[in-house]
């Protein structure tokens, strides 16, 4: 991309500005914790979006890659004293390899069948980690407190974590931005619409699906490493549980799947709600935060299935013809619609 | 090609020469689309071979066949709904032009020659039937094929639209692209085809120039049924 438009520059500045200003609004640790959660889930949402939003592979098994990231860096740190930064890259690469290994045999599965397969893999992974003694099984691994340094990614304050997670999110968004404009991005979207057409036009659909899964898994694992360093304790329950996979999907779906900023927006809306609801109502009645969550999702599903960004996104209207108000909103593709119209035309 | 106990195509052998327009006709269920699927790699025939530029295509995947210069369209039009017309065609042009800017340029040129240029920003899912058929062709042209195979590109069109479609097909031939066309609309295929291949119940029953085909006894029988055909004979005698 040799040409950088003014819009791009403005977007980057706006992003940096928001990231820099928001933590200064309050010194309360909980407030800053919420911001970090926004960054973390934003990153997870952007990673899911590459696979789910663009390519149409609705993975409900991202927790496996998150777990791989968290466990790889932690094991390397605990057993060999390797810096989490190196562990982060190793975890990402390992997750990408595993994702390719999963995506290849799943390459003929579409829609809900793919979703079920992805879920099965993640659940198997959780059982594996719970029963594997080398990684301390269900007991989990506390990360040793060593020193407040960047090299070990351990800090007393929250600001360095804030900077790290939003830098990682920034990188993920840039990668997403690049993919969207390249041939790969077009191919991903073609596969989402129709694999049959995609392959008839020369697209190696299996290969593209594997690429999407690998990129997605890489960033999910990177987020896993960050989580391990931030919380400093991991166990199968916290880093490989199924609820995590669902939350990742919701972040992207609420904000707007298949758009660059949708998942970030989704995280910025859902995370404060879930965190504050948990803090305020957690003692009063368990699960009220989840009820609130549920209500939001129902509202989104009814009012705007494409997510909140769908409110602002309008495809260019038809040139020279009257107002284009035909819905581009419902994206679910139905072959039958075609057939009905096709045969009606023939008769 | 065999589906369990059903022989969908049996003993079908014919040639297509460069620069020709060859029509494939036959009653419903004759196995025309199955034949197309075998040629384009969507089905793997149980026996036989498909030779294209001296290479056997059997066992190759559709995308590999596309890269070799053979591309097909679908009978039931499948526009990529969430993409604009331009983006739809770009999916085709990316096949030979990996750079986004080049692919876009090439796609715009194709949209101009196929008459879809004014609708380039419309979404694939919003198009009317004739436009969808046209988009199918434009998208396939984007891959710069040597042989383009069209599955009922004119079905469901009104007479004016058929005339437009015929013009488009002639245009494509003038660009040096060979065409192999399944068509039910006889008025459309007869005047433009150099040769016609007729399938009935999975078998090739006739092959030759359109003028011969319309007089072929077996073809008339296949289309009108034996009873009607016999009556017609009596009538004329």
PDB file of N, CA and C in Angstrom, chain A residues 169-214:
ATOM      1  N   UNK A 169      -3.420  -4.617  19.981  1.00  0.00           N
ATOM      2  CA  UNK A 169      -4.680  -4.414  19.269  1.00  0.00           C
ATOM      3  C   UNK A 169      -4.439  -3.591  18.005  1.00  0.00           C
ATOM      4  N   UNK A 170      -3.589  -2.553  18.146  1.00  0.00           N
ATOM      5  CA  UNK A 170      -3.270  -1.720  16.987  1.00  0.00           C
ATOM      6  C   UNK A 170      -2.644  -2.528  15.866  1.00  0.00           C
ATOM      7  N   UNK A 171      -1.727  -3.422  16.224  1.00  0.00           N
ATOM      8  CA  UNK A 171      -1.080  -4.263  15.205  1.00  0.00           C
ATOM      9  C   UNK A 171      -2.108  -5.160  14.528  1.00  0.00           C
ATOM     10  N   UNK A 172      -2.979  -5.760  15.351  1.00  0.00           N
ATOM     11  CA  UNK A 172      -4.001  -6.651  14.792  1.00  0.00           C
ATOM     12  C   UNK A 172      -4.913  -5.894  13.825  1.00  0.00           C
ATOM     13  N   UNK A 173      -5.268  -4.663  14.192  1.00  0.00           N
ATOM     14  CA  UNK A 173      -6.139  -3.868  13.320  1.00  0.00           C
ATOM     15  C   UNK A 173      -5.420  -3.551  12.009  1.00  0.00           C
ATOM     16  N   UNK A 174      -4.123  -3.225  12.097  1.00  0.00           N
ATOM     17  CA  UNK A 174      -3.352  -2.940  10.877  1.00  0.00           C
ATOM     18  C   UNK A 174      -3.315  -4.160   9.958  1.00  0.00           C
ATOM     19  N   UNK A 175      -3.105  -5.336  10.553  1.00  0.00           N
ATOM     20  CA  UNK A 175      -3.078  -6.572   9.754  1.00  0.00           C
ATOM     21  C   UNK A 175      -4.436  -6.772   9.081  1.00  0.00           C
ATOM     22  N   UNK A 176      -5.487  -6.549   9.855  1.00  0.00           N
ATOM     23  CA  UNK A 176      -6.850  -6.700   9.344  1.00  0.00           C
ATOM     24  C   UNK A 176      -7.106  -5.716   8.196  1.00  0.00           C
ATOM     25  N   UNK A 177      -6.626  -4.485   8.396  1.00  0.00           N
ATOM     26  CA  UNK A 177      -6.768  -3.427   7.400  1.00  0.00           C
ATOM     27  C   UNK A 177      -6.070  -3.830   6.105  1.00  0.00           C
ATOM     28  N   UNK A 178      -4.869  -4.389   6.268  1.00  0.00           N
ATOM     29  CA  UNK A 178      -4.109  -4.815   5.094  1.00  0.00           C
ATOM     30  C   UNK A 178      -4.825  -5.969   4.376  1.00  0.00           C
ATOM     31  N   UNK A 179      -5.288  -6.942   5.157  1.00  0.00           N
ATOM     32  CA  UNK A 179      -5.987  -8.092   4.554  1.00  0.00           C
ATOM     33  C   UNK A 179      -7.219  -7.620   3.792  1.00  0.00           C
ATOM     34  N   UNK A 180      -7.967  -6.705   4.397  1.00  0.00           N
ATOM     35  CA  UNK A 180      -9.217  -6.271   3.774  1.00  0.00           C
ATOM     36  C   UNK A 180      -8.981  -5.681   2.389  1.00  0.00           C
ATOM     37  N   UNK A 181      -7.845  -5.026   2.221  1.00  0.00           N
ATOM     38  CA  UNK A 181      -7.577  -4.377   0.936  1.00  0.00           C
ATOM     39  C   UNK A 181      -6.844  -5.265  -0.061  1.00  0.00           C
ATOM     40  N   UNK A 182      -6.346  -6.380   0.397  1.00  0.00           N
ATOM     41  CA  UNK A 182      -5.571  -7.231  -0.498  1.00  0.00           C
ATOM     42  C   UNK A 182      -6.458  -8.303  -1.128  1.00  0.00           C
ATOM     43  N   UNK A 183      -5.859  -9.048  -2.041  1.00  0.00           N
ATOM     44  CA  UNK A 183      -6.575 -10.128  -2.701  1.00  0.00           C
ATOM     45  C   UNK A 183      -7.129 -11.122  -1.684  1.00  0.00           C
ATOM     46  N   UNK A 184      -6.336 -11.391  -0.647  1.00  0.00           N
ATOM     47  CA  UNK A 184      -6.765 -12.342   0.381  1.00  0.00           C
ATOM     48  C   UNK A 184      -8.111 -11.945   0.986  1.00  0.00           C
ATOM     49  N   UNK A 185      -8.263 -10.649   1.276  1.00  0.00           N
ATOM     50  CA  UNK A 185      -9.510 -10.179   1.874  1.00  0.00           C
ATOM     51  C   UNK A 185     -10.695 -10.399   0.953  1.00  0.00           C
ATOM     52  N   UNK A 186     -10.512 -10.093  -0.334  1.00  0.00           N
ATOM     53  CA  UNK A 186     -11.576 -10.320  -1.315  1.00  0.00           C
ATOM     54  C   UNK A 186     -11.905 -11.804  -1.395  1.00  0.00           C
ATOM     55  N   UNK A 187     -10.872 -12.626  -1.384  1.00  0.00           N
ATOM     56  CA  UNK A 187     -11.084 -14.074  -1.450  1.00  0.00           C
ATOM     57  C   UNK A 187     -11.841 -14.576  -0.227  1.00  0.00           C
ATOM     58  N   UNK A 188     -11.471 -14.046   0.955  1.00  0.00           N
ATOM     59  CA  UNK A 188     -12.175 -14.446   2.178  1.00  0.00           C
ATOM     60  C   UNK A 188     -13.668 -14.158   2.034  1.00  0.00           C
ATOM     61  N   UNK A 189     -13.997 -12.958   1.560  1.00  0.00           N
ATOM     62  CA  UNK A 189     -15.407 -12.575   1.469  1.00  0.00           C
ATOM     63  C   UNK A 189     -16.127 -13.390   0.409  1.00  0.00           C
ATOM     64  N   UNK A 190     -15.410 -13.722  -0.665  1.00  0.00           N
ATOM     65  CA  UNK A 190     -16.038 -14.551  -1.704  1.00  0.00           C
ATOM     66  C   UNK A 190     -16.383 -15.921  -1.122  1.00  0.00           C
ATOM     67  N   UNK A 191     -15.481 -16.457  -0.308  1.00  0.00           N
ATOM     68  CA  UNK A 191     -15.723 -17.766   0.305  1.00  0.00           C
ATOM     69  C   UNK A 191     -16.918 -17.683   1.250  1.00  0.00           C
ATOM     70  N   UNK A 192     -17.033 -16.579   1.976  1.00  0.00           N
ATOM     71  CA  UNK A 192     -18.168 -16.412   2.885  1.00  0.00           C
ATOM     72  C   UNK A 192     -19.488 -16.450   2.106  1.00  0.00           C
ATOM     73  N   UNK A 193     -19.518 -15.838   0.941  1.00  0.00           N
ATOM     74  CA  UNK A 193     -20.749 -15.796   0.154  1.00  0.00           C
ATOM     75  C   UNK A 193     -21.042 -17.120  -0.525  1.00  0.00           C
ATOM     76  N   UNK A 194     -20.077 -17.712  -1.186  1.00  0.00           N
ATOM     77  CA  UNK A 194     -20.307 -18.989  -1.858  1.00  0.00           C
ATOM     78  C   UNK A 194     -18.992 -19.667  -2.182  1.00  0.00           C
ATOM     79  N   UNK A 195     -18.756 -20.800  -1.543  1.00  0.00           N
ATOM     80  CA  UNK A 195     -17.509 -21.524  -1.813  1.00  0.00           C
ATOM     81  C   UNK A 195     -17.499 -22.089  -3.224  1.00  0.00           C
ATOM     82  N   UNK A 196     -18.689 -22.437  -3.708  1.00  0.00           N
ATOM     83  CA  UNK A 196     -18.795 -23.010  -5.040  1.00  0.00           C
ATOM     84  C   UNK A 196     -18.319 -22.002  -6.089  1.00  0.00           C
ATOM     85  N   UNK A 197     -18.873 -20.791  -5.993  1.00  0.00           N
ATOM     86  CA  UNK A 197     -18.473 -19.747  -6.934  1.00  0.00           C
ATOM     87  C   UNK A 197     -16.988 -19.450  -6.780  1.00  0.00           C
ATOM     88  N   UNK A 198     -16.543 -19.339  -5.535  1.00  0.00           N
ATOM     89  CA  UNK A 198     -15.133 -19.018  -5.282  1.00  0.00           C
ATOM     90  C   UNK A 198     -14.224 -20.027  -5.982  1.00  0.00           C
ATOM     91  N   UNK A 199     -14.534 -21.307  -5.843  1.00  0.00           N
ATOM     92  CA  UNK A 199     -13.623 -22.288  -6.436  1.00  0.00           C
ATOM     93  C   UNK A 199     -13.746 -22.300  -7.960  1.00  0.00           C
ATOM     94  N   UNK A 200     -14.950 -21.996  -8.478  1.00  0.00           N
ATOM     95  CA  UNK A 200     -15.088 -21.960  -9.943  1.00  0.00           C
ATOM     96  C   UNK A 200     -14.278 -20.814 -10.539  1.00  0.00           C
ATOM     97  N   UNK A 201     -14.016 -19.774  -9.736  1.00  0.00           N
ATOM     98  CA  UNK A 201     -13.277 -18.623 -10.241  1.00  0.00           C
ATOM     99  C   UNK A 201     -11.794 -18.694  -9.894  1.00  0.00           C
ATOM    100  N   UNK A 202     -11.323 -19.883  -9.557  1.00  0.00           N
ATOM    101  CA  UNK A 202      -9.887 -20.058  -9.398  1.00  0.00           C
ATOM    102  C   UNK A 202      -9.368 -19.877  -7.987  1.00  0.00           C
ATOM    103  N   UNK A 203     -10.255 -19.853  -6.994  1.00  0.00           N
ATOM    104  CA  UNK A 203      -9.785 -19.685  -5.618  1.00  0.00           C
ATOM    105  C   UNK A 203      -9.612 -21.058  -4.969  1.00  0.00           C
ATOM    106  N   UNK A 204      -8.424 -21.286  -4.412  1.00  0.00           N
ATOM    107  CA  UNK A 204      -8.173 -22.512  -3.659  1.00  0.00           C
ATOM    108  C   UNK A 204      -8.793 -22.309  -2.278  1.00  0.00           C
ATOM    109  N   UNK A 205     -10.053 -22.724  -2.138  1.00  0.00           N
ATOM    110  CA  UNK A 205     -10.803 -22.387  -0.923  1.00  0.00           C
ATOM    111  C   UNK A 205     -10.192 -23.021   0.327  1.00  0.00           C
ATOM    112  N   UNK A 206      -9.680 -24.236   0.198  1.00  0.00           N
ATOM    113  CA  UNK A 206      -9.092 -24.907   1.366  1.00  0.00           C
ATOM    114  C   UNK A 206      -7.916 -24.087   1.891  1.00  0.00           C
ATOM    115  N   UNK A 207      -7.071 -23.669   0.967  1.00  0.00           N
ATOM    116  CA  UNK A 207      -5.895 -22.893   1.341  1.00  0.00           C
ATOM    117  C   UNK A 207      -6.279 -21.573   2.018  1.00  0.00           C
ATOM    118  N   UNK A 208      -7.249 -20.870   1.436  1.00  0.00           N
ATOM    119  CA  UNK A 208      -7.662 -19.586   2.003  1.00  0.00           C
ATOM    120  C   UNK A 208      -8.254 -19.773   3.391  1.00  0.00           C
ATOM    121  N   UNK A 209      -9.021 -20.846   3.563  1.00  0.00           N
ATOM    122  CA  UNK A 209      -9.620 -21.097   4.875  1.00  0.00           C
ATOM    123  C   UNK A 209      -8.533 -21.374   5.905  1.00  0.00           C
ATOM    124  N   UNK A 210      -7.499 -22.093   5.504  1.00  0.00           N
ATOM    125  CA  UNK A 210      -6.411 -22.388   6.441  1.00  0.00           C
ATOM    126  C   UNK A 210      -5.671 -21.097   6.807  1.00  0.00           C
ATOM    127  N   UNK A 211      -5.439 -20.238   5.809  1.00  0.00           N
ATOM    128  CA  UNK A 211      -4.770 -18.959   6.098  1.00  0.00           C
ATOM    129  C   UNK A 211      -5.577 -18.160   7.125  1.00  0.00           C
ATOM    130  N   UNK A 212      -6.884 -18.065   6.897  1.00  0.00           N
ATOM    131  CA  UNK A 212      -7.743 -17.303   7.812  1.00  0.00           C
ATOM    132  C   UNK A 212      -7.656 -17.876   9.230  1.00  0.00           C
ATOM    133  N   UNK A 213      -7.714 -19.201   9.331  1.00  0.00           N
ATOM    134  CA  UNK A 213      -7.680 -19.838  10.649  1.00  0.00           C
ATOM    135  C   UNK A 213      -6.338 -19.585  11.341  1.00  0.00           C
ATOM    136  N   UNK A 214      -5.257 -19.598  10.569  1.00  0.00           N
ATOM    137  CA  UNK A 214      -3.933 -19.419  11.155  1.00  0.00           C
ATOM    138  C   UNK A 214      -3.736 -17.999  11.681  1.00  0.00           C
TER     139      UNK A 214
END
